[in-house]
């Protein structure tokens, strides 16, 4: 008999009417002959209310007690949901994370799932029950209650679907599916019938709150098709699957964060090990760092900027203060008044001029870009928070995302009736790594690249657009782009290109640099790019650290970095490319 997992988020179980409506959906699937597991979130804004309550009592409540408290929200919902199913004449049993046997590590408030036992759920299902599982929670080795992080019920749902070999995981929520961007922020956002795991992973980790990004890691790793759809209608929703036609587009979705903070570290030595010393203490706190950029060193000193979640800024400052002083540097500018706006598209890897189009759209609106980072499948810019919405709108329009549904309307995914991999294969895939363990697929070296840097270029709207417009018109194919913050007035912009384009690109750059008021053009004809690809690279903050540690131990200096959910790239001196490859292979040999 096929198993379906149905997850209902907070707004979908906000009151008794809605709980009953959700119960009816589950009963309907049961009547259609499926075994049904429901995963339920806390009612409405209950989790927020509990957090506020805790803070009224203690500004810094112990994380263990926070988990004890927050897990009660889901416990209320599952009990009520079981009563609702029962009132419709069907049998249901509610279970907490601990009762199911969802084992996690002990990182309270952001625990990771290690294993899930299916025995009890299977028995209950075979006896004809609808199983109602509390989302977002588990227990550690010592039976302490843990939670998976805000929005974590999605992750519970997809994880249960994976271990049970469910044919589908349906995420019922308060929108009709996955949109090109948050439809509550941008009304012209368009529903996307199918989106790929890689696109959704990237969007979710860059701020698209519709799915918890770790749930997509499970989907990808265990081949679970995920359907996001409305609790309040029968619309088909969106499917998150392996390959989607949207992957052909240069940009298929956008995200914006409102809770980002910028940290700039000044005057640290430009040498192997510096990055490690700064980021290791942050990683130890399991804080995710994004948009790491480093400017070109002058006098052996570099500035490094990065963004962190705004609510973790104070923590970050406190842990990096002393390592930075020991390095002889200082914390420069920090800002909480910034937003990150990102465009995502698997197709951009093969198309020219995508960044240029984005920068031009932003320049037309006179929006200044404080930091730029790119990866193969995303371009992120950091802007002043008040400009973020306009930035989102302009780029969304530039790539005609409001028309996406028209382009793909005939491509709706047909659900399968068999899981792509069986629960036994799931177990084999894990091989004792833990469900949320890091998976590294490949480590590669491309030592045929060059880098050009525009040093101290004026920091004003339109500069990046003019620069990449010029390069693009000259036929230069740009790979990585990094714009780092130098001062209020100036920025450094670096980019990498295929080495056979170096001479041509340098010549154009010199002309452009002159007309744009750039103070110095610096270049390296021979650089090497190393790429580590896998699943969960950014959410596993330790991956970057492993890389930095391995490279520092081999005395290899990192020139450029970029990160995405599926890949981390670092650029080093070309002569060190091969040894860097070896040391990275060694560092990750057990993953
Ligand atoms: P739930 O409580 O059901 O888990 P969430 O609030 O976590 O619901 O997620 C649904 C919300 O995600 C939507 O109301 C919408 O505002 C927001 N959202 C952000 N990005 C997107 C997107 N790309 N597509 C759809 N919804 C999005
Ligand atoms: N109730 C939790 C939260 O609000 C988990 C979830 O809803 O996914 O974050
Ligand atoms: Mg959610």
Coordinates of C-alpha atoms and ligand atoms in Angstrom, one line a residue:
X1 CA 0.0 0.0 0.0
X2 CA 1.4 3.4 -0.9
X3 CA 2.2 5.9 1.9
X4 CA 1.6 9.6 1.6
X5 CA 3.0 12.2 4.0
X6 CA 0.9 15.3 4.4
X7 CA 2.4 18.2 6.3
X8 CA 0.2 21.1 7.6
X9 CA 1.9 24.4 8.6
X10 CA 0.9 26.8 11.4
X11 CA -1.6 28.8 9.4
X12 CA -3.2 25.5 8.2
X13 CA -4.0 24.4 11.7
X14 CA -4.6 27.9 13.2
X15 CA -8.1 27.1 14.6
X16 CA -10.4 24.2 15.1
X17 CA -12.1 24.7 11.7
X18 CA -8.8 24.5 10.0
X19 CA -7.7 21.5 12.0
X20 CA -10.9 19.8 10.8
X21 CA -10.3 20.8 7.2
X22 CA -6.8 19.3 7.4
X23 CA -8.2 16.2 8.9
X24 CA -10.6 15.9 6.0
X25 CA -7.8 16.0 3.5
X26 CA -6.0 13.2 5.3
X27 CA -9.2 11.1 5.5
X28 CA -9.8 11.6 1.8
X29 CA -6.3 10.3 1.0
X30 CA -7.0 7.4 3.3
X31 CA -10.3 6.7 1.6
X32 CA -8.4 6.7 -1.7
X33 CA -6.4 3.7 -0.4
X34 CA -3.2 5.3 0.9
X35 CA -1.7 5.0 4.2
X36 CA -1.4 8.5 5.6
X37 CA 1.1 10.1 7.9
X38 CA 0.3 13.7 8.9
X39 CA 3.0 16.0 10.1
X40 CA 1.7 19.0 12.0
X41 CA 3.1 22.3 13.1
X42 CA 2.2 24.4 16.1
X43 CA -1.1 26.3 15.8
X44 CA -0.9 29.7 14.1
X45 CA 1.8 31.8 15.7
X46 CA 2.1 29.6 18.8
X47 CA 5.8 29.1 18.4
X48 CA 6.3 32.9 18.3
X49 CA 4.2 33.4 21.4
X50 CA 6.2 30.8 23.3
X51 CA 9.4 32.5 22.3
X52 CA 8.1 35.9 23.5
X53 CA 7.0 34.3 26.7
X54 CA 10.4 32.8 27.4
X55 CA 12.0 36.1 26.7
X56 CA 9.8 37.9 29.2
X57 CA 11.3 35.6 31.8
X58 CA 14.8 35.3 30.6
X59 CA 16.5 37.3 27.8
X60 CA 18.9 34.4 27.1
X61 CA 17.0 31.3 28.0
X62 CA 19.0 28.0 28.0
X63 CA 18.6 26.3 24.7
X64 CA 17.6 23.0 26.2
X65 CA 14.7 24.6 28.0
X66 CA 13.7 26.5 24.9
X67 CA 13.3 23.1 23.1
X68 CA 11.4 21.7 26.0
X69 CA 9.0 24.7 25.7
X70 CA 8.7 25.0 21.9
X71 CA 8.1 21.3 21.4
X72 CA 4.8 21.7 23.3
X73 CA 3.3 23.8 20.4
X74 CA 3.4 20.8 18.1
X75 CA 2.2 18.4 20.9
X76 CA -1.0 20.5 21.2
X77 CA -1.6 20.3 17.5
X78 CA -1.1 16.6 17.0
X79 CA -3.4 15.7 19.8
X80 CA -6.1 18.0 18.4
X81 CA -5.6 16.6 14.9
X82 CA -6.0 13.1 16.2
X83 CA -9.3 14.1 17.8
X84 CA -10.4 15.7 14.6
X85 CA -9.7 12.6 12.5
X86 CA -11.5 10.6 15.2
X87 CA -14.5 12.8 15.0
X88 CA -14.7 12.1 11.3
X89 CA -15.0 8.4 12.1
X90 CA -11.5 7.3 11.4
X91 CA -8.8 6.2 13.8
X92 CA -5.7 8.2 14.4
X93 CA -2.8 8.1 16.8
X94 CA -0.7 11.2 17.6
X95 CA 3.0 10.8 18.3
X96 CA 5.7 13.2 19.5
X97 CA 9.2 13.1 17.9
X98 CA 10.4 11.1 20.8
X99 CA 7.6 8.6 20.5
X100 CA 8.3 8.0 16.9
X101 CA 12.0 7.7 17.6
X102 CA 13.4 10.7 15.7
X103 CA 17.0 10.8 17.0
X104 CA 18.9 14.0 16.6
X105 CA 22.2 15.4 17.7
X106 CA 22.3 17.6 20.8
X107 CA 22.5 21.1 19.2
X108 CA 19.4 22.5 20.9
X109 CA 17.2 24.8 18.7
X110 CA 19.0 23.7 15.6
X111 CA 19.4 19.9 15.9
X112 CA 20.0 17.7 13.0
X113 CA 18.2 14.4 12.4
X114 CA 20.5 11.3 12.8
X115 CA 18.0 8.5 12.4
X116 CA 14.3 7.7 12.5
X117 CA 12.7 4.4 13.4
X118 CA 9.8 3.4 11.3
X119 CA 8.6 0.4 13.3
X120 CA 6.0 2.1 15.4
X121 CA 4.6 4.2 12.6
X122 CA 4.4 1.2 10.3
X123 CA 2.6 -0.9 12.8
X124 CA 0.0 1.8 13.4
X125 CA -0.5 2.3 9.7
X126 CA -0.9 -1.4 9.1
X127 CA -3.6 -1.4 11.8
X128 CA -5.5 1.2 9.8
X129 CA -4.6 4.3 11.7
X130 CA -3.7 7.7 10.3
X131 CA -0.5 8.5 12.1
X132 CA -0.1 12.1 13.3
X133 CA 3.5 13.1 13.9
X134 CA 4.6 16.2 15.7
X135 CA 6.8 18.3 13.4
X136 CA 10.1 20.0 14.2
X137 CA 11.2 17.9 17.1
X138 CA 13.2 14.9 18.2
X139 CA 15.3 13.6 21.0
X140 CA 19.0 13.3 21.5
X141 CA 21.0 10.3 23.0
X142 CA 20.1 11.4 26.5
X143 CA 16.4 11.7 25.8
X144 CA 16.5 15.5 25.8
X145 CA 13.9 17.0 23.6
X146 CA 15.4 18.9 20.7
X147 CA 14.0 21.0 17.9
X148 CA 15.2 21.4 14.3
X149 CA 15.1 25.1 13.9
X150 CA 12.3 27.5 12.8
X151 CA 10.3 26.1 10.0
X152 CA 11.6 22.6 10.7
X153 CA 8.4 20.7 10.3
X154 CA 9.0 20.6 6.6
X155 CA 12.2 18.8 7.4
X156 CA 10.4 16.3 9.6
X157 CA 7.8 15.7 6.8
X158 CA 10.3 15.0 4.0
X159 CA 12.5 12.9 6.3
X160 CA 9.6 10.7 7.3
X161 CA 8.6 10.4 3.6
X162 CA 12.1 9.3 2.9
X163 CA 12.4 6.6 5.6
X164 CA 8.9 5.3 5.0
X165 CA 9.3 5.1 1.2
X166 CA 6.4 7.4 0.7
X167 CA 5.2 8.1 -2.9
X168 CA 4.9 11.8 -2.1
X169 CA 5.3 14.4 0.5
X170 CA 2.6 17.0 0.4
X171 CA 3.4 20.3 2.1
X172 CA 0.1 22.1 2.7
X173 CA 0.5 25.8 3.4
X174 CA -1.1 29.2 3.0
X175 CA -0.1 29.8 -0.6
X176 CA -0.9 27.8 -3.8
X177 CA 2.6 26.5 -4.2
X178 CA 6.1 27.7 -5.0
X179 CA 6.2 31.2 -6.6
X180 CA 9.0 32.9 -8.5
X181 CA 9.3 35.0 -5.3
X182 CA 7.3 35.5 -2.1
X183 CA 3.9 36.5 -3.5
X184 CA 3.1 38.4 -0.3
X185 CA 6.1 40.7 -1.0
X186 CA 5.7 40.9 -4.8
X187 CA 2.1 40.5 -6.0
X188 CA 3.3 39.9 -9.6
X189 CA 5.1 36.7 -8.5
X190 CA 4.0 33.7 -10.5
X191 CA 3.3 30.2 -9.5
X192 CA 5.8 27.7 -10.8
X193 CA 4.4 24.3 -11.6
X194 CA 7.7 22.4 -11.2
X195 CA 11.0 23.5 -9.7
X196 CA 14.1 21.4 -9.3
X197 CA 15.7 20.5 -6.0
X198 CA 18.8 22.6 -6.8
X199 CA 16.7 25.6 -7.5
X200 CA 14.6 25.3 -4.4
X201 CA 17.6 24.5 -2.2
X202 CA 19.2 27.7 -3.3
X203 CA 16.0 29.7 -3.1
X204 CA 15.2 28.4 0.4
X205 CA 18.6 29.0 1.8
X206 CA 18.6 32.5 0.3
X207 CA 15.4 33.5 2.1
X208 CA 12.4 31.9 0.3
X209 CA 10.6 30.9 3.5
X210 CA 8.1 28.6 1.9
X211 CA 10.3 25.6 2.6
X212 CA 12.9 24.8 5.2
X213 CA 16.0 24.4 3.2
X214 CA 17.1 21.2 5.0
X215 CA 13.9 19.5 3.9
X216 CA 15.0 20.0 0.3
X217 CA 18.3 18.3 1.1
X218 CA 16.4 15.3 2.2
X219 CA 14.2 15.4 -1.0
X220 CA 17.3 15.5 -3.2
X221 CA 19.3 12.9 -1.3
X222 CA 16.4 10.4 -1.0
X223 CA 14.5 11.3 -4.2
X224 CA 11.3 12.3 -2.5
X225 CA 9.0 14.3 -4.8
X226 CA 7.7 17.2 -2.7
X227 CA 4.4 18.9 -3.6
X228 CA 3.7 22.3 -2.1
X229 CA 0.1 23.2 -2.2
X230 CA -2.7 25.2 -0.5
X231 CA -4.5 23.9 2.5
X232 CA -7.5 26.0 1.5
X233 CA -8.1 24.8 -2.0
X234 CA -7.6 21.7 -4.2
X235 CA -5.3 23.4 -6.7
X236 CA -2.5 21.1 -7.9
X237 CA 0.3 23.2 -6.4
X238 CA 4.0 22.9 -7.3
X239 CA 6.3 19.9 -7.5
X240 CA 9.9 20.0 -6.3
X241 CA 11.6 17.3 -8.2
X242 CA 15.0 16.2 -9.7
X243 CA 14.7 17.9 -13.1
X244 CA 12.4 20.7 -14.0
X245 CA 12.1 22.6 -17.3
X246 CA 12.7 25.8 -15.3
X247 CA 16.4 24.8 -15.2
X248 CA 16.7 26.0 -18.8
X249 CA 15.9 29.6 -17.7
X250 CA 18.7 32.0 -16.8
X251 CA 16.7 33.0 -13.7
X252 CA 13.8 31.0 -12.4
X253 CA 13.3 32.5 -9.0
X254 CA 14.3 35.2 -6.6
X255 CA 14.6 35.6 -2.8
X256 CA 15.2 38.4 -0.5
X257 CA 16.3 38.4 3.2
X258 CA 15.2 41.1 5.6
X259 CA 17.2 39.7 8.5
X260 CA 20.7 39.9 7.2
X261 CA 23.6 41.8 8.9
X262 CA 26.9 42.8 7.4
X263 CA 30.3 42.5 9.2
X264 CA 33.5 43.9 7.8
X265 CA 36.8 42.9 9.2
X266 CA 39.7 45.2 8.4
X267 CA 43.4 44.9 8.1
X268 CA 43.9 41.2 8.7
X269 CA 47.0 39.5 7.3
X270 CA 46.5 38.2 3.8
X271 CA 47.9 34.8 4.4
X272 CA 46.9 31.1 4.8
X273 CA 44.9 30.5 8.0
X274 CA 43.4 34.0 8.4
X275 CA 40.0 33.0 7.1
X276 CA 40.0 29.9 9.3
X277 CA 40.7 31.9 12.5
X278 CA 37.8 34.2 11.8
X279 CA 35.2 31.7 10.7
X280 CA 36.0 28.7 12.9
X281 CA 34.5 30.3 16.1
X282 CA 31.4 31.3 14.1
X283 CA 31.0 27.8 12.7
X284 CA 31.4 26.3 16.2
X285 CA 28.3 28.2 17.1
X286 CA 26.6 26.7 14.0
X287 CA 25.9 30.1 12.6
X288 CA 25.6 30.2 8.8
X289 CA 27.8 32.7 7.1
X290 CA 27.0 33.9 3.6
X291 CA 28.4 36.4 1.1
X292 CA 32.0 36.0 2.2
X293 CA 34.2 38.4 0.2
X294 CA 37.7 39.5 0.6
X295 CA 39.3 42.5 -1.2
X296 CA 42.6 42.4 -2.8
X297 CA 45.3 42.9 -0.2
X298 CA 47.4 46.1 0.0
X299 CA 50.6 45.9 2.1
X300 CA 49.8 42.3 3.0
X301 CA 46.6 43.3 4.7
X302 CA 43.1 42.4 3.5
X303 CA 39.5 43.3 4.5
X304 CA 37.0 40.5 4.7
X305 CA 33.2 41.1 4.7
X306 CA 30.4 38.6 5.2
X307 CA 26.8 38.4 6.2
X308 CA 25.2 36.6 9.0
X309 CA 21.6 36.3 10.2
X310 CA 20.8 39.6 11.9
X311 CA 19.7 38.0 15.2
X312 CA 23.1 36.3 15.5
X313 CA 25.2 39.5 14.9
X314 CA 25.9 40.1 18.6
X315 CA 27.0 36.5 19.0
X316 CA 29.2 36.7 16.0
X317 CA 30.9 39.9 17.1
X318 CA 31.6 38.4 20.5
X319 CA 33.3 35.3 19.2
X320 CA 35.4 37.0 16.5
X321 CA 36.6 40.0 18.5
X322 CA 39.6 38.3 20.1
X323 CA 40.8 36.2 17.1
X324 CA 40.7 39.4 15.0
X325 CA 42.7 41.3 17.6
X326 CA 45.2 38.5 17.7
X327 CA 45.5 38.8 14.0
X328 CA 46.2 42.5 14.4
X329 CA 43.0 43.5 12.6
X330 CA 39.8 45.2 13.8
X331 CA 36.1 44.9 13.2
X332 CA 35.2 47.7 10.8
X333 CA 31.7 48.5 9.7
X334 CA 28.7 46.4 10.8
X335 CA 25.3 47.1 9.5
X336 CA 21.9 45.7 10.2
X337 CA 20.2 47.9 7.6
X338 CA 21.0 45.7 4.7
X339 CA 19.1 43.1 2.6
X340 CA 20.3 40.4 0.3
X341 CA 18.5 40.1 -3.0
X342 CA 19.3 37.0 -5.0
X343 CA 18.4 35.6 -8.4
X344 CA 18.6 31.9 -8.8
X345 CA 18.7 29.8 -12.0
X346 CA 20.4 26.6 -12.9
X347 CA 20.4 27.8 -16.5
X348 CA 22.6 30.8 -15.8
X349 CA 25.7 28.6 -15.7
X350 CA 25.5 28.2 -19.5
X351 CA 24.3 31.6 -20.5
X352 CA 26.2 34.8 -21.1
X353 CA 25.4 38.2 -19.6
X354 CA 22.9 37.1 -16.9
X355 CA 24.8 39.1 -14.2
X356 CA 25.0 42.0 -16.5
X357 CA 21.3 42.1 -17.0
X358 CA 20.7 42.0 -13.3
X359 CA 23.2 44.8 -12.6
X360 CA 21.7 46.9 -15.4
X361 CA 18.2 46.5 -14.0
X362 CA 19.4 47.6 -10.6
X363 CA 21.4 50.5 -12.1
X364 CA 18.3 51.8 -13.9
X365 CA 16.7 52.1 -10.5
X366 CA 19.8 53.8 -9.1
X367 CA 20.3 51.1 -6.5
X368 CA 23.8 50.8 -5.0
X369 CA 25.3 47.4 -4.6
X370 CA 27.3 47.0 -1.5
X371 CA 28.5 43.5 -2.0
X372 CA 28.1 41.1 -4.9
X373 CA 28.7 37.3 -4.8
X374 CA 27.8 34.8 -7.4
X375 CA 27.9 31.0 -7.8
X376 CA 27.2 28.9 -10.8
X377 CA 23.4 29.1 -10.1
X378 CA 22.9 32.4 -8.2
X379 CA 23.7 36.0 -8.1
X380 CA 23.3 37.8 -4.8
X381 CA 23.6 41.5 -4.1
X382 CA 23.6 43.3 -0.8
X383 CA 21.7 46.5 -0.8
X384 CA 20.4 49.1 1.7
X385 CA 17.2 47.6 3.2
X386 CA 14.9 50.3 1.9
X387 CA 16.0 49.6 -1.6
X388 CA 15.5 45.9 -1.5
X389 CA 11.9 45.6 -2.6
X390 CA 12.5 47.8 -5.6
X391 CA 15.6 45.7 -6.4
X392 CA 13.5 42.5 -6.2
X393 CA 10.8 44.0 -8.4
X394 CA 13.2 45.3 -11.1
X395 CA 15.1 42.1 -11.5
X396 CA 11.9 40.0 -11.4
X397 CA 10.6 42.1 -14.3
X398 CA 13.9 42.0 -16.2
X399 CA 13.8 38.2 -16.4
X400 CA 10.0 38.2 -17.1
X401 CA 9.4 35.9 -14.1
X402 CA 5.7 37.0 -14.0
X403 CA 5.3 35.1 -17.3
X404 CA 6.9 31.8 -16.1
X405 CA 3.7 29.9 -15.8
X406 CA 2.7 30.6 -19.4
X407 CA 6.0 29.2 -20.5
X408 CA 5.6 25.9 -18.7
X409 CA 1.9 25.4 -18.2
X410 CA 1.9 22.2 -20.2
X411 CA 4.7 20.7 -18.2
X412 CA 2.9 19.7 -15.1
X413 CA 4.7 16.8 -13.3
X414 CA 2.7 13.6 -13.0
X415 CA 3.1 12.0 -9.6
X416 CA 4.5 8.5 -9.5
X417 CA 2.9 5.7 -7.6
X418 CA 6.1 4.1 -6.4
X419 CA 9.0 5.6 -4.4
X420 CA 12.1 6.1 -6.5
X421 CA 14.2 4.5 -3.8
X422 CA 13.1 2.0 -1.2
X423 CA 13.4 2.4 2.5
X424 CA 16.1 -0.3 2.4
X425 CA 18.1 1.7 -0.1
X426 CA 17.6 4.8 2.2
X427 CA 19.3 2.8 4.9
X428 CA 22.1 1.7 2.6
X429 CA 22.6 5.3 1.4
X430 CA 23.1 6.4 4.9
X431 CA 25.8 3.9 5.8
X432 CA 25.9 5.1 9.4
X433 CA 26.4 8.7 8.4
X434 CA 23.2 10.0 10.0
X435 CA 20.4 11.2 7.9
X436 CA 21.5 14.8 7.7
X437 CA 25.1 13.9 7.3
X438 CA 27.1 15.8 4.7
X439 CA 27.3 14.3 1.3
X440 CA 30.2 15.2 -0.9
X441 CA 29.8 14.2 -4.6
X442 CA 32.8 15.6 -6.2
X443 CA 36.0 17.7 -5.8
X444 CA 37.4 19.2 -9.0
X445 CA 40.1 21.5 -10.2
X446 CA 39.9 24.0 -13.0
X447 CA 43.4 25.5 -13.4
X448 CA 42.6 27.3 -16.6
X449 CA 41.2 30.5 -15.3
X450 CA 42.4 34.0 -14.8
X451 CA 41.3 36.8 -12.4
X452 CA 41.0 40.5 -13.0
X453 CA 40.3 43.0 -10.2
X454 CA 39.1 46.5 -10.4
X455 CA 40.6 48.0 -7.2
X456 CA 39.0 50.9 -5.5
X457 CA 36.3 51.6 -8.0
X458 CA 33.8 54.2 -7.1
X459 CA 31.0 52.7 -4.9
X460 CA 28.0 54.1 -6.6
X461 CA 25.0 52.8 -8.6
X462 CA 25.6 51.7 -12.1
X463 CA 29.3 50.8 -11.8
X464 CA 28.9 47.0 -11.9
X465 CA 26.4 47.4 -14.7
X466 CA 28.8 49.5 -16.8
X467 CA 31.7 47.2 -16.1
X468 CA 30.0 43.9 -17.0
X469 CA 28.2 45.5 -19.9
X470 CA 31.6 46.5 -21.4
X471 CA 33.0 43.0 -20.8
X472 CA 30.0 41.3 -22.1
X473 CA 29.9 43.4 -25.3
X474 CA 33.5 42.4 -25.8
X475 CA 32.5 38.7 -25.7
X476 CA 34.1 37.9 -22.4
X477 CA 32.5 35.0 -20.5
X478 CA 32.5 35.8 -16.8
X479 CA 32.6 33.0 -14.2
X480 CA 32.8 34.1 -10.6
X481 CA 32.1 37.7 -9.6
X482 CA 32.9 39.2 -6.2
X483 CA 32.4 42.8 -5.1
X484 CA 33.8 43.6 -1.8
X485 CA 33.3 46.5 0.5
X486 CA 36.3 48.7 0.7
X487 CA 34.9 52.0 2.2
X488 CA 31.9 54.2 1.9
X489 CA 33.3 55.6 -1.3
X490 CA 34.9 52.6 -3.0
X491 CA 34.7 48.9 -3.7
X492 CA 36.8 46.2 -5.3
X493 CA 35.3 44.1 -8.0
X494 CA 37.0 40.8 -9.0
X495 CA 35.9 38.3 -11.5
X496 CA 37.3 35.1 -13.0
X497 CA 37.4 34.3 -16.7
X498 CA 38.6 31.4 -18.9
X499 CA 42.4 31.9 -19.4
X500 CA 42.2 32.0 -23.2
X501 CA 40.2 35.3 -22.8
X502 CA 42.7 36.9 -20.4
X503 CA 44.5 39.2 -22.9
X504 CA 41.3 40.4 -24.4
X505 CA 39.6 40.9 -21.1
X506 CA 42.5 42.7 -19.6
X507 CA 42.6 45.2 -22.5
X508 CA 38.9 45.9 -22.2
X509 CA 39.2 46.2 -18.4
X510 CA 41.9 48.7 -18.7
X511 CA 39.8 50.9 -21.0
X512 CA 36.8 50.5 -18.8
X513 CA 38.7 51.0 -15.6
X514 CA 40.0 54.3 -16.9
X515 CA 36.6 55.6 -17.9
X516 CA 34.9 54.4 -14.6
X517 CA 37.4 56.0 -12.3
X518 CA 39.0 52.8 -11.0
X519 CA 42.3 53.4 -9.2
X520 CA 44.1 50.2 -10.0
X521 CA 43.6 47.1 -12.1
X522 CA 45.2 44.0 -10.7
X523 CA 45.2 40.7 -12.4
X524 CA 46.5 37.2 -12.2
X525 CA 46.8 35.3 -15.4
X526 CA 47.0 31.9 -13.7
X527 CA 44.6 31.0 -11.0
X528 CA 43.0 27.7 -10.1
X529 CA 39.4 27.1 -9.0
X530 CA 38.6 24.2 -6.8
X531 CA 35.1 23.1 -6.4
X532 CA 33.6 20.9 -3.7
X533 CA 30.1 19.8 -4.6
X534 CA 27.6 17.9 -2.6
X535 CA 24.4 18.3 -0.6
X536 CA 24.0 20.7 2.3
X537 CA 27.3 22.5 1.9
X538 CA 26.1 25.8 3.2
X539 CA 24.0 24.6 6.1
X540 CA 26.8 22.4 7.2
X541 CA 28.9 25.4 8.4
X542 CA 31.8 23.0 9.1
X543 CA 32.4 22.3 5.3
X544 CA 33.9 25.7 4.7
X545 CA 36.0 25.4 7.8
X546 CA 37.3 21.9 6.8
X547 CA 38.3 23.5 3.5
X548 CA 40.0 26.5 5.1
X549 CA 41.7 24.2 7.6
X550 CA 43.1 21.9 5.0
X551 CA 44.3 24.7 2.8
X552 CA 45.9 26.6 5.7
X553 CA 47.7 23.5 6.8
X554 CA 49.1 23.2 3.3
X555 CA 50.1 26.9 3.4
X556 CA 47.8 27.7 0.5
X557 CA 46.3 31.2 0.4
X558 CA 42.7 31.6 -0.6
X559 CA 42.1 34.4 -3.2
X560 CA 38.3 34.2 -3.8
X561 CA 35.5 32.2 -2.3
X562 CA 32.0 31.5 -3.4
X563 CA 29.4 29.3 -1.9
X564 CA 26.0 27.9 -2.8
X565 CA 24.0 25.1 -1.3
X566 CA 25.4 22.6 -3.7
X567 CA 29.0 23.8 -4.2
X568 CA 31.8 25.7 -2.6
X569 CA 34.5 27.2 -4.8
X570 CA 37.8 28.6 -3.8
X571 CA 40.4 30.2 -6.0
X572 CA 44.1 29.8 -5.3
X573 CA 47.3 30.5 -7.1
X574 CA 47.5 28.2 -10.2
X575 CA 50.8 26.7 -9.2
X576 CA 49.1 25.4 -6.0
X577 CA 46.0 24.0 -7.7
X578 CA 47.1 20.4 -7.7
X579 CA 48.3 20.3 -4.2
X580 CA 45.1 22.1 -3.1
X581 CA 43.1 19.4 -4.9
X582 CA 45.0 16.7 -3.1
X583 CA 44.6 18.2 0.3
X584 CA 40.9 18.8 -0.2
X585 CA 40.4 15.2 -1.4
X586 CA 42.2 14.1 1.7
X587 CA 40.1 16.4 4.0
X588 CA 36.8 15.1 2.6
X589 CA 37.7 11.4 2.0
X590 CA 35.3 10.2 4.7
X591 CA 32.2 12.0 3.3
Ligands
LIG1 P1 3.8 27.2 7.0 O1 3.3 27.7 8.3 O2 2.7 26.5 6.2 O3 5.0 26.4 7.1 P2 5.4 29.4 6.0 O4 5.0 30.7 6.4 O5 6.5 28.7 6.6 O6 4.1 28.5 6.1 O7 5.6 29.4 4.4 C1 4.6 29.9 3.5 C2 4.9 31.4 3.2 O8 6.2 31.4 2.5 C3 4.0 32.0 2.3 O9 2.9 32.6 3.0 C4 4.8 33.1 1.6 O10 4.6 34.4 2.1 C5 6.3 32.7 1.9 N1 7.1 32.5 0.7 C6 8.4 33.0 0.6 N2 8.9 32.7 -0.6 C7 8.0 32.1 -1.3 C8 7.9 31.5 -2.6 N3 9.0 31.6 -3.4 N4 6.8 30.9 -3.0 C9 5.8 30.8 -2.1 N5 5.7 31.3 -0.9 C10 6.8 31.9 -0.5
LIG2 N1 6.4 25.5 14.8 C1 7.7 25.7 14.3 C2 8.0 27.1 13.8 O1 7.1 27.9 13.9 C3 8.1 24.7 13.2 C4 7.3 24.8 11.9 O2 6.2 25.4 11.9 O3 7.8 24.3 10.9 O4 9.1 27.4 13.4
LIG3 MG1 7.1 26.8 7.1

